[in-house]
Tab-separated table of N, CA, C and O and ligand atoms in Angstrom:
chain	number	residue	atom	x	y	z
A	1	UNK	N	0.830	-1.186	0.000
A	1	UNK	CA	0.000	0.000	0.000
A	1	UNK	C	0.866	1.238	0.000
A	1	UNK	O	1.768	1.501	0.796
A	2	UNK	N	0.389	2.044	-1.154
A	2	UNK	CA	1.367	3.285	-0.421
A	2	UNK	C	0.678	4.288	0.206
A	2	UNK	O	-0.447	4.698	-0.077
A	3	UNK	N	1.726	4.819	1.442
A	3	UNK	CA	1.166	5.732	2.303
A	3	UNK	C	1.047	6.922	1.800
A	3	UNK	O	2.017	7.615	1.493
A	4	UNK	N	-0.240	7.291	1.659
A	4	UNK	CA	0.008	9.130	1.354
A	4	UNK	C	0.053	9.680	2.392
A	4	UNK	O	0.277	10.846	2.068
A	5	UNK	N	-0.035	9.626	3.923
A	5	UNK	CA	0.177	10.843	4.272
A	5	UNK	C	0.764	10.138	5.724
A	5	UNK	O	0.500	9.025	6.181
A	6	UNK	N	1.679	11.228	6.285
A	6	UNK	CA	1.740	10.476	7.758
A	6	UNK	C	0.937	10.435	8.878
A	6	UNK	O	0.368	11.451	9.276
A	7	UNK	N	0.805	9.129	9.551
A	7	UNK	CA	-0.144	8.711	10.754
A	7	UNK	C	-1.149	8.015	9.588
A	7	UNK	O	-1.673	6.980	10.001
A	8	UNK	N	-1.419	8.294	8.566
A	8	UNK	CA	-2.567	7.660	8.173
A	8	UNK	C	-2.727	5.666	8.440
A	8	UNK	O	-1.869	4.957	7.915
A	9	UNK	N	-3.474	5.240	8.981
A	9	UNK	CA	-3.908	4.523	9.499
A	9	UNK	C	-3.707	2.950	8.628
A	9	UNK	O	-3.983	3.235	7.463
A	10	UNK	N	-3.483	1.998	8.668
A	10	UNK	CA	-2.635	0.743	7.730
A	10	UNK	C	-4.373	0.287	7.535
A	10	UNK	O	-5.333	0.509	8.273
A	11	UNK	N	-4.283	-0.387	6.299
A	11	UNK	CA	-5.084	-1.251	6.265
A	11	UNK	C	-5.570	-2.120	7.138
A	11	UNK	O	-4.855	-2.404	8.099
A	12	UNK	N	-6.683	-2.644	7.030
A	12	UNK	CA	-7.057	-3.465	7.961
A	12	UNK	C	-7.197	-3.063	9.515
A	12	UNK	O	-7.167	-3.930	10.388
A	13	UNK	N	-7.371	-1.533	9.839
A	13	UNK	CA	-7.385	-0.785	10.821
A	13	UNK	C	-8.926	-0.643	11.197
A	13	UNK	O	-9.554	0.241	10.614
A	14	UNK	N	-9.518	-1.362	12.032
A	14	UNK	CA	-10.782	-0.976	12.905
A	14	UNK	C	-11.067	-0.007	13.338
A	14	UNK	O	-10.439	0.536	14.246
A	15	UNK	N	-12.066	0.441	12.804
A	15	UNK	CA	-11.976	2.303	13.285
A	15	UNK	C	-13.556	1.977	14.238
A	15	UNK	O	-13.421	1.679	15.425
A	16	UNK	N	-14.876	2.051	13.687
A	16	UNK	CA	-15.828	1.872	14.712
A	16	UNK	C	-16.990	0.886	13.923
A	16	UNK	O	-16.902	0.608	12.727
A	17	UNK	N	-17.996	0.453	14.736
A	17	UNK	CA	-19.059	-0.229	14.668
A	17	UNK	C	-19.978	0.428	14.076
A	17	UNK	O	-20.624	1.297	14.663
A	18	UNK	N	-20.223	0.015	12.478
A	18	UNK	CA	-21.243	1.084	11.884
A	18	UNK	C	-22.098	1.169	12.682
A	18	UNK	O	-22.420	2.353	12.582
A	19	UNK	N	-22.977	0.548	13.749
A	19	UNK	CA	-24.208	0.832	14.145
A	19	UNK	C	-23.878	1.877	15.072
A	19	UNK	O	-24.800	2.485	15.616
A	20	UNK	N	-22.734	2.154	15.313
A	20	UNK	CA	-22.513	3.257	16.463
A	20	UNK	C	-22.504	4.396	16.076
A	20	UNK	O	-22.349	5.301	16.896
A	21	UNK	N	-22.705	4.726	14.425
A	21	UNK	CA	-22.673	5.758	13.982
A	21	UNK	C	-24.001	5.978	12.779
A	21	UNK	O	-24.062	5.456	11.666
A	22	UNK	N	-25.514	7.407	13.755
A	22	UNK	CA	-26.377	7.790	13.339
A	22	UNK	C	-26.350	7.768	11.816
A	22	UNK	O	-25.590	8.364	11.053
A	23	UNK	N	-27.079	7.170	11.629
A	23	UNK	CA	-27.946	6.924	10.022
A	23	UNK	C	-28.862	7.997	9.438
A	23	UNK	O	-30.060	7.714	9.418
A	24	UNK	N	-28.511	9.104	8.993
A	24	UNK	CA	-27.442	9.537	8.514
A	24	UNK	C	-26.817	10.203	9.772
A	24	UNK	O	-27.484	10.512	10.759
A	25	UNK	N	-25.199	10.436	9.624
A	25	UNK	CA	-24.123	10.398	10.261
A	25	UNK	C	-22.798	10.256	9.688
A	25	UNK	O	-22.519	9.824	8.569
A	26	UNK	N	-21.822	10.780	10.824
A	26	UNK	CA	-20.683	10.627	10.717
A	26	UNK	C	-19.704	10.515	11.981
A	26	UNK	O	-20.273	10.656	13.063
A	27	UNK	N	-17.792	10.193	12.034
A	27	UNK	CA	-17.259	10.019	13.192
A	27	UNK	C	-16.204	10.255	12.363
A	27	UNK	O	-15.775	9.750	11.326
A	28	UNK	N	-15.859	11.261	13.172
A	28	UNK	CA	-14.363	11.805	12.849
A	28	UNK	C	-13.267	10.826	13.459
A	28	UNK	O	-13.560	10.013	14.336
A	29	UNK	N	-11.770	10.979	12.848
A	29	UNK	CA	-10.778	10.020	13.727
A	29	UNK	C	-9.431	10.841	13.428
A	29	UNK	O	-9.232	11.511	12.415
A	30	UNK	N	-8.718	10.696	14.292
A	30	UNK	CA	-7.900	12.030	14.054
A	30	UNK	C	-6.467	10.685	14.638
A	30	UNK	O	-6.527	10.079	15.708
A	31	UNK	N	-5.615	10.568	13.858
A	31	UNK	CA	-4.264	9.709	14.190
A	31	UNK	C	-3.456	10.687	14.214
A	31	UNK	O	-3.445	11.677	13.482
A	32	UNK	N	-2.549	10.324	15.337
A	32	UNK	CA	-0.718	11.198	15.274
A	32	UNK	C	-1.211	12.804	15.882
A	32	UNK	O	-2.340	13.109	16.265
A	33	UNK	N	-0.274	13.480	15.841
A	33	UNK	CA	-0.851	14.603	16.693
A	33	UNK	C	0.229	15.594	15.806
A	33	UNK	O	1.186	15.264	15.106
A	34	UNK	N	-0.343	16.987	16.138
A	34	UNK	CA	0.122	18.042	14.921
A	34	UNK	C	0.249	18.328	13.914
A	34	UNK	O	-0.807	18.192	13.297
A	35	UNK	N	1.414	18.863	13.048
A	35	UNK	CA	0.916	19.099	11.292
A	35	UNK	C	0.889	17.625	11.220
A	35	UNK	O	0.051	17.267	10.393
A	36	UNK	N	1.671	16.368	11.942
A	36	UNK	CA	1.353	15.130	11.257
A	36	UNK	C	0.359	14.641	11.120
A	36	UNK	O	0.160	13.952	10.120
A	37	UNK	N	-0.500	14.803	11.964
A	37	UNK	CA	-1.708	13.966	11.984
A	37	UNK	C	-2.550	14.081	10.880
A	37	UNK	O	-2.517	15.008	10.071
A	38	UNK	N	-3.439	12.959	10.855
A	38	UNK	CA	-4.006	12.167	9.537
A	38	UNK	C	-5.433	12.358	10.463
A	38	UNK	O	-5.662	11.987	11.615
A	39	UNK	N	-6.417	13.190	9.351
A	39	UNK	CA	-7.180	13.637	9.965
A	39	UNK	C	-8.787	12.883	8.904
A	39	UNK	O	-9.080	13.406	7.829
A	40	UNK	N	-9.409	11.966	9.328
A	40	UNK	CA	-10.504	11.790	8.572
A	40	UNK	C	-12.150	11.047	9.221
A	40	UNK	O	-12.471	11.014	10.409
A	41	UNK	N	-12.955	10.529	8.078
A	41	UNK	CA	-14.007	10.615	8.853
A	41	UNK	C	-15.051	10.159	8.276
A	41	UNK	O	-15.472	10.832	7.335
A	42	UNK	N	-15.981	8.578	8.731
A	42	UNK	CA	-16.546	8.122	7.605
A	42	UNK	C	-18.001	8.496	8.525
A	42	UNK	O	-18.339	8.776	9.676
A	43	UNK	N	-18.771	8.222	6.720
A	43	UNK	CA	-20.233	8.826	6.864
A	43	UNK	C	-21.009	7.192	7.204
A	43	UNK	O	-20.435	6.118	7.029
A	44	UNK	N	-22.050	7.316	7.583
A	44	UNK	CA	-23.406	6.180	7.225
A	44	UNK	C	-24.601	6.900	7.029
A	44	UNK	O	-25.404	7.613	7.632
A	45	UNK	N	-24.306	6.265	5.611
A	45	UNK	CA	-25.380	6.736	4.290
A	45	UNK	C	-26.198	6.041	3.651
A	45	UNK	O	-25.249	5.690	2.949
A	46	UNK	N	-26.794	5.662	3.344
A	46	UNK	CA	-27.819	4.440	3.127
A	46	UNK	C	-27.388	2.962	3.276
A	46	UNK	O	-27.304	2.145	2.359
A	47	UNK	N	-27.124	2.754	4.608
A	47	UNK	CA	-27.104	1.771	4.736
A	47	UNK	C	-25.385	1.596	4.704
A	47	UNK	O	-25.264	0.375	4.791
A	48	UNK	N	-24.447	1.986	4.649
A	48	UNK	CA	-22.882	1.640	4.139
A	48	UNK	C	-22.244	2.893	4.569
A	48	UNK	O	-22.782	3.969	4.832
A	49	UNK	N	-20.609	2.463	4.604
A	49	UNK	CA	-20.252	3.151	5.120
A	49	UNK	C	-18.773	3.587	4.555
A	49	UNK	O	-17.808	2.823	4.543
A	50	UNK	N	-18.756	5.386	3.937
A	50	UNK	CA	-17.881	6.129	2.810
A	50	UNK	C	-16.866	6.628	4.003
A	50	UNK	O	-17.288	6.971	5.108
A	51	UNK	N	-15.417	6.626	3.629
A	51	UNK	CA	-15.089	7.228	4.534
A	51	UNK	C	-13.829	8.476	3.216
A	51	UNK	O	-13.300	8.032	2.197
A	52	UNK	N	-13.699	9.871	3.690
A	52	UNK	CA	-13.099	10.941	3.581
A	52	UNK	C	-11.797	11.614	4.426
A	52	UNK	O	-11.766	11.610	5.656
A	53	UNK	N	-10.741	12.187	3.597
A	53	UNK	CA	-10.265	13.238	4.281
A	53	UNK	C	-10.797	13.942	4.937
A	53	UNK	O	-11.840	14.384	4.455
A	54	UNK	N	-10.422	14.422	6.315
A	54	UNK	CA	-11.346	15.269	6.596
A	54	UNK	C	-10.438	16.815	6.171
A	54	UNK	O	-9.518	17.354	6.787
A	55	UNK	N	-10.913	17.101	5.280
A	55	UNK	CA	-9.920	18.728	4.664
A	55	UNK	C	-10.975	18.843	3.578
A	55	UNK	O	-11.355	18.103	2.670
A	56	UNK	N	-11.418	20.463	4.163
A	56	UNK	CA	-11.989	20.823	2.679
A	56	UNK	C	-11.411	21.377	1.747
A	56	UNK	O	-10.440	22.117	1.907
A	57	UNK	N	-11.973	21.071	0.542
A	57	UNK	CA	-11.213	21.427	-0.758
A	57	UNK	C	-10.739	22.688	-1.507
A	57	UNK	O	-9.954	22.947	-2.419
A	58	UNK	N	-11.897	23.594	-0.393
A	58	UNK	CA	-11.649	25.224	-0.624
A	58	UNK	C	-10.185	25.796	0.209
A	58	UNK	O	-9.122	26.149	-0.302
A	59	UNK	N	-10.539	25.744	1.541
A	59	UNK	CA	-9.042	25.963	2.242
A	59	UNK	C	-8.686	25.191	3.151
A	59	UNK	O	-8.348	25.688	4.225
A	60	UNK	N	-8.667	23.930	2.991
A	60	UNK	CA	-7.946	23.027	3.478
A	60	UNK	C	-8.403	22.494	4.873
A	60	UNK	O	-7.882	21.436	5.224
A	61	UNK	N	-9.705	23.337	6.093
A	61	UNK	CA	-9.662	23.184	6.605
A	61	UNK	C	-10.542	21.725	6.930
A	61	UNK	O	-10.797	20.920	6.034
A	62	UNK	N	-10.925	21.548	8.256
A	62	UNK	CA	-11.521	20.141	8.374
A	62	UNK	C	-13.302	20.315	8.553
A	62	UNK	O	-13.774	21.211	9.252
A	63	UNK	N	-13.883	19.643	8.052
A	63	UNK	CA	-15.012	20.243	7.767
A	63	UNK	C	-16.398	20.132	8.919
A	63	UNK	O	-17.492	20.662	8.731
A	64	UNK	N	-16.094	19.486	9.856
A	64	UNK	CA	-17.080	19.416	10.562
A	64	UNK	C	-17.467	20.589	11.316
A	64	UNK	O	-16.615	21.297	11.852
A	65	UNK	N	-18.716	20.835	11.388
A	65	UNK	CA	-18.731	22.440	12.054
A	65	UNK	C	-18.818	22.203	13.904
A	65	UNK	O	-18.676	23.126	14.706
A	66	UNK	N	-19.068	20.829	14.256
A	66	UNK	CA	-18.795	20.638	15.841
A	66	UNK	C	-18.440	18.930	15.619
A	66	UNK	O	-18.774	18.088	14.786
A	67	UNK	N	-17.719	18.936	16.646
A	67	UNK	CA	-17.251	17.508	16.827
A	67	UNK	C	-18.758	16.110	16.027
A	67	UNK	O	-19.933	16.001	16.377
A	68	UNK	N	-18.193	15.534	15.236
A	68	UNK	CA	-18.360	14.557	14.502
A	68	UNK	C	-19.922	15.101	13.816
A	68	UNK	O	-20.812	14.327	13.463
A	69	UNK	N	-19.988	16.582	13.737
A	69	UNK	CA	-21.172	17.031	12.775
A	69	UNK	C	-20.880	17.513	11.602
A	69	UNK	O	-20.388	18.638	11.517
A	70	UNK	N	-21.149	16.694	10.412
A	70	UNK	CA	-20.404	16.917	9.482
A	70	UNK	C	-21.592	17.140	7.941
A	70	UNK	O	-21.332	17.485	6.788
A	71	UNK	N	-23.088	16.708	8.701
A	71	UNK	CA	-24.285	17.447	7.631
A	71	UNK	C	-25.106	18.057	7.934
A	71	UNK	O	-25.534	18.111	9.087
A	72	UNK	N	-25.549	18.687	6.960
A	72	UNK	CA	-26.453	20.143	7.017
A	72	UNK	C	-27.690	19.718	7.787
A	72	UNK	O	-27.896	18.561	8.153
A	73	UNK	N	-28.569	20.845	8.020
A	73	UNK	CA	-29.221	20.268	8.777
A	73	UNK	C	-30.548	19.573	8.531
A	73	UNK	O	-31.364	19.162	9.356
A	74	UNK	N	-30.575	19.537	7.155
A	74	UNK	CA	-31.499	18.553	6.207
A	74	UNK	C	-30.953	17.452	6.451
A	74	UNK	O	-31.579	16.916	7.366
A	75	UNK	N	-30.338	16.997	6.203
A	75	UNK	CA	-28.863	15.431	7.094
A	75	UNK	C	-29.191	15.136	5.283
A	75	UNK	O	-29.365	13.951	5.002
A	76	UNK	N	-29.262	16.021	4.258
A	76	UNK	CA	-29.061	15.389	2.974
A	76	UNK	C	-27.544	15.923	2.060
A	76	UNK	O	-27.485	16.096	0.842
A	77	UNK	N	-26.633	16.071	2.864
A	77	UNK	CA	-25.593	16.612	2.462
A	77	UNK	C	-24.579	17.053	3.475
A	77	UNK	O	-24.935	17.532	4.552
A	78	UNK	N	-22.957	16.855	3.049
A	78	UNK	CA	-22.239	17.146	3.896
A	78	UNK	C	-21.730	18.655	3.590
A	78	UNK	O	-21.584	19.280	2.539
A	79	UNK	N	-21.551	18.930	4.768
A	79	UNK	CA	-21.490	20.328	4.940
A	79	UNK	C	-20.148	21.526	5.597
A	79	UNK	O	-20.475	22.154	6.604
A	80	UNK	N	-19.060	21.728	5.152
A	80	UNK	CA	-18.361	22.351	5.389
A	80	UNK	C	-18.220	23.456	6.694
A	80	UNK	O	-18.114	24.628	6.332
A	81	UNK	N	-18.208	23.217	8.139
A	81	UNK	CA	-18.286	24.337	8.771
A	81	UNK	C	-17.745	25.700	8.762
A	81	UNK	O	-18.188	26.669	9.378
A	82	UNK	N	-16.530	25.634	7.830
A	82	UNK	CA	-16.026	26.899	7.506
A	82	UNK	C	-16.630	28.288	6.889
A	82	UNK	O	-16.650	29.471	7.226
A	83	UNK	N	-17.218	27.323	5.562
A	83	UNK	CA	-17.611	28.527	4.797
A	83	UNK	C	-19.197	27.795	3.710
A	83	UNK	O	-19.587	28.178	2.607
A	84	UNK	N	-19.710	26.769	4.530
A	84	UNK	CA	-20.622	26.029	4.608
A	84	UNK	C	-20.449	25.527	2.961
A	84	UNK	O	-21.535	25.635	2.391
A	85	UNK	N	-19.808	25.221	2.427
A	85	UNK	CA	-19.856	24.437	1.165
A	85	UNK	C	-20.599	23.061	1.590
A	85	UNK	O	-20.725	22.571	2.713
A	86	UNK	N	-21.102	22.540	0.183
A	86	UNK	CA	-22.404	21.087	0.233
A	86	UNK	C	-21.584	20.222	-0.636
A	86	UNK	O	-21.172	20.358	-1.788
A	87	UNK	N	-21.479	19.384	0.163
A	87	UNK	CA	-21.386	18.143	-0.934
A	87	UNK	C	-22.203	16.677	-0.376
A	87	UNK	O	-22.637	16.353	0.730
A	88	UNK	N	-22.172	15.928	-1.836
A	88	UNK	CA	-22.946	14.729	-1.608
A	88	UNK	C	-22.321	13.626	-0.981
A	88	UNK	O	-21.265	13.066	-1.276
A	89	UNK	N	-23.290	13.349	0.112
A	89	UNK	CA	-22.591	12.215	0.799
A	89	UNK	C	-22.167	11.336	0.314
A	89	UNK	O	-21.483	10.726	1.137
A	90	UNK	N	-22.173	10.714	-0.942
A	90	UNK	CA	-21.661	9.477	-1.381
A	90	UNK	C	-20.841	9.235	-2.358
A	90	UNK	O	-20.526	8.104	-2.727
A	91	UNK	N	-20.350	10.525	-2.951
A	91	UNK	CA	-19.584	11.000	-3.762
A	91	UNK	C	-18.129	12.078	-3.285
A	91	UNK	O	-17.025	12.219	-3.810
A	92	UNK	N	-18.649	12.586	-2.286
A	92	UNK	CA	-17.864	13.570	-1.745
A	92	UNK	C	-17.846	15.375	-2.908
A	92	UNK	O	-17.104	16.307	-2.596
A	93	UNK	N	-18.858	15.442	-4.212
A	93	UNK	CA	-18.946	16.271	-5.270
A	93	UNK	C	-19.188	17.290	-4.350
A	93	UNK	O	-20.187	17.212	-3.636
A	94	UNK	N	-18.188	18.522	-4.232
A	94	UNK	CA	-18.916	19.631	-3.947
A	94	UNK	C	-20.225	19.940	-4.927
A	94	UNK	O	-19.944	19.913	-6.125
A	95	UNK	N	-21.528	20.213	-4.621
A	95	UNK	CA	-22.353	21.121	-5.700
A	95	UNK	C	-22.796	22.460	-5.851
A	95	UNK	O	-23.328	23.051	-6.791
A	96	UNK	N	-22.246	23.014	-4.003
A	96	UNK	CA	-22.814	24.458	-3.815
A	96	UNK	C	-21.821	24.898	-2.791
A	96	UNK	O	-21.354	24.371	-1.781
A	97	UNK	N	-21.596	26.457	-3.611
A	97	UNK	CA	-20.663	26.892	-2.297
A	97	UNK	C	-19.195	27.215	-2.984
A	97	UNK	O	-19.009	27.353	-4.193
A	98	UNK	N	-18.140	27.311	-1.891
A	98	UNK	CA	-16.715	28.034	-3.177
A	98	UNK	C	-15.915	27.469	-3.579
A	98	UNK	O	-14.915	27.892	-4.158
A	99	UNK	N	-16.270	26.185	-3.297
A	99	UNK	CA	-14.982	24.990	-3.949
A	99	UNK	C	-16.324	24.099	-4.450
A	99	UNK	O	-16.372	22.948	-4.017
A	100	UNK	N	-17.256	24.482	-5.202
A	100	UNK	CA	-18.121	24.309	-6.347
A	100	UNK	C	-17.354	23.276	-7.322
A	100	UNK	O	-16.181	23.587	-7.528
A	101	UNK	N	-17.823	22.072	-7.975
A	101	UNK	CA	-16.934	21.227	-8.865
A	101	UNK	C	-15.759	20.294	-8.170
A	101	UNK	O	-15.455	19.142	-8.478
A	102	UNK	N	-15.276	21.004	-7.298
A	102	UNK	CA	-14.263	19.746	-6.229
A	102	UNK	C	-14.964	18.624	-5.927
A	102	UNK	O	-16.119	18.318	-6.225
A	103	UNK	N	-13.843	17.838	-5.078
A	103	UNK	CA	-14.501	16.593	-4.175
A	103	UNK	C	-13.314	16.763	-3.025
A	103	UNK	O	-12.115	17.018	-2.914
A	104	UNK	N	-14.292	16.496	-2.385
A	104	UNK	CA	-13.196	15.654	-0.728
A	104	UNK	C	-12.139	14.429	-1.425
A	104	UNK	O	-11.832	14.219	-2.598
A	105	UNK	N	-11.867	13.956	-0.544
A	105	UNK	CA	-10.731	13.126	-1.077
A	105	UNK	C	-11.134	11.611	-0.257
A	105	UNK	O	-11.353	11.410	0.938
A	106	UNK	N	-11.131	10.850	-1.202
A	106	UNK	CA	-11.860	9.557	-0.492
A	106	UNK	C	-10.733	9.097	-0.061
A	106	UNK	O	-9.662	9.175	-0.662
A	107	UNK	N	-11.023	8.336	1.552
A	107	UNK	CA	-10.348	7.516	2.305
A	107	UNK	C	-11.478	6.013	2.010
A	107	UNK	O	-12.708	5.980	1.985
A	108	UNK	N	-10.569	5.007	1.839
A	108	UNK	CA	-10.859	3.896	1.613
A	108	UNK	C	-11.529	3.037	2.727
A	108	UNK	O	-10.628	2.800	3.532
A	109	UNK	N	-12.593	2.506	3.117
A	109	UNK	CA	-13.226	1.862	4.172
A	109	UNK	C	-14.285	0.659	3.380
A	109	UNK	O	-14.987	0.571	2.373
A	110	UNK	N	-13.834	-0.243	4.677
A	110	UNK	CA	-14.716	-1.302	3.550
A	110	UNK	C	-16.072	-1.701	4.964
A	110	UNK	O	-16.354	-0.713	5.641
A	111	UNK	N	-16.688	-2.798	5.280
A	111	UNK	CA	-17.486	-3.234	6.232
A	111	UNK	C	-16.502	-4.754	6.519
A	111	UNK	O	-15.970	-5.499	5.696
A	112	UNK	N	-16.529	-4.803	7.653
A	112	UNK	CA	-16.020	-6.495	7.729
A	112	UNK	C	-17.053	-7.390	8.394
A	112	UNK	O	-17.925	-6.780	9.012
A	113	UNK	N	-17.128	-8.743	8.391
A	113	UNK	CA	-18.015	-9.445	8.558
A	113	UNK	C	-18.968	-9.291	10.295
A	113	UNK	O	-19.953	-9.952	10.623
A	114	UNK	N	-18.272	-8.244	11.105
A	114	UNK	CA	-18.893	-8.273	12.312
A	114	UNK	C	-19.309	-6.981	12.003
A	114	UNK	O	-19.490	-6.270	12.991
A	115	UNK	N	-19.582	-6.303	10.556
A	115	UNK	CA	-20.270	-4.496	10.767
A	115	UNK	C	-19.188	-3.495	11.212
A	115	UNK	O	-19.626	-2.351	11.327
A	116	UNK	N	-17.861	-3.653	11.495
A	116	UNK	CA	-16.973	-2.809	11.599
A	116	UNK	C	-16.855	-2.057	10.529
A	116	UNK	O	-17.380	-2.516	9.514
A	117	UNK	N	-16.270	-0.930	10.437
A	117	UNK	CA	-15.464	0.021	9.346
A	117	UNK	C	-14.439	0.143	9.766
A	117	UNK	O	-14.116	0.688	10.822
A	118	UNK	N	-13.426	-0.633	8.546
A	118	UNK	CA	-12.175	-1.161	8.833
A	118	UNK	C	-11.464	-0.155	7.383
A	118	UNK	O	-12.056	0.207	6.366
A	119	UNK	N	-10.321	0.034	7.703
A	119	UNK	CA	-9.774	0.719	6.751
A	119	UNK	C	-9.350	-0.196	5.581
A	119	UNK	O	-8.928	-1.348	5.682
A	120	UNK	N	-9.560	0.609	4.313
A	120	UNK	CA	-9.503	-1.061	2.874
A	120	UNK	C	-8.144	-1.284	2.684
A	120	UNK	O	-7.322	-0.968	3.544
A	121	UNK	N	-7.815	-1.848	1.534
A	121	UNK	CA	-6.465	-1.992	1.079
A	121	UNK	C	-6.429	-0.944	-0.173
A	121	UNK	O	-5.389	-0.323	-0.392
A	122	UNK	N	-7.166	-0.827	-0.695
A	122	UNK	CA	-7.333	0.203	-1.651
A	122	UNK	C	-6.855	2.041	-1.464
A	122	UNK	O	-7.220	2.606	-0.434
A	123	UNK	N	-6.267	2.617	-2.234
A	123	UNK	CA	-5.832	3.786	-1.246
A	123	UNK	C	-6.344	4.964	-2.713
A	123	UNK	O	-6.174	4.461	-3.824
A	124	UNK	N	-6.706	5.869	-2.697
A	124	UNK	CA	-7.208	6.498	-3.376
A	124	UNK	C	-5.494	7.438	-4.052
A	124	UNK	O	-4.437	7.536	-3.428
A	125	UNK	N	-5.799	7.969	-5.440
A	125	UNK	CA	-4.589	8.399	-6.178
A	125	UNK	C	-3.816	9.300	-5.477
A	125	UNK	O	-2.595	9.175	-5.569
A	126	UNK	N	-4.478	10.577	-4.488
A	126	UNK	CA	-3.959	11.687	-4.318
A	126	UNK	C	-5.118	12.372	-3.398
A	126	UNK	O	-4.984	13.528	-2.996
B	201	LIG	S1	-13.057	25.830	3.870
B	201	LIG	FE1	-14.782	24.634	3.354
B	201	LIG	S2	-16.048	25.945	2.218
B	201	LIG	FE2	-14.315	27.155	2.722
């Protein structure tokens, strides 16, 4: 696997029990501490579970506007606390807002046979 970033988390890394995380929802996870840390955060969205950088695409910052609140308050879109940009939960597409046309940056998460969200082997380009 190659690592893109440091602290980011090895494959096969147990992060939480989808059922522990509100439908729709999200849970931030933050590895390593300072500029190192590897900062991200998966959603449960119909049923499955996407997981993201947590950095938005406009200025970099992390998007939840309070600890592990990360959609609007329709819960039909994720939502940037900075400068409230929308994107779709299952895509990560910004569609509204100033980084319009971007995406978040997918972190790889798969389900394992006990409902965990385990980190994949798959690692996204960049
Ligand atoms: S930092 Fe997210 S919309 Fe500006």
């Amino acid at each position: 696997m190659a690592v893109l970033r440091p602290n980011q988390p090895a494959p096969g890394t147990r992060l939480i029990a989808l059922a522990e995380i509100p439908a729709p929802g999200a849970k931030a996870f933050t590895f390593g501490a300072g500029k190192e840390r590897f900062e991200c955060f998966v959603v449960h969205w119909l049923g499955g579970a996407i997981g993201y950088v947590n950095e938005c695409p406009h200025a970099r910052t992390t998007l939840d506007w309070s600890p592990d609140k990360f959609f609007n308050l329709r819960k039909d879109a994720l939502q940037c606390g900075t400068h409230g940009a929308l994107f779709v939960p299952e895509s990560g597409h910004c569609f509204l807002g100033p980084c319009k046309g971007k995406s978040l940056i997918r972190f790889p998460v798969r389900l394992d046979a006990d409902g965990w969200v385990v980190v994949a082997e798959d690692t996204p380009a960049t």
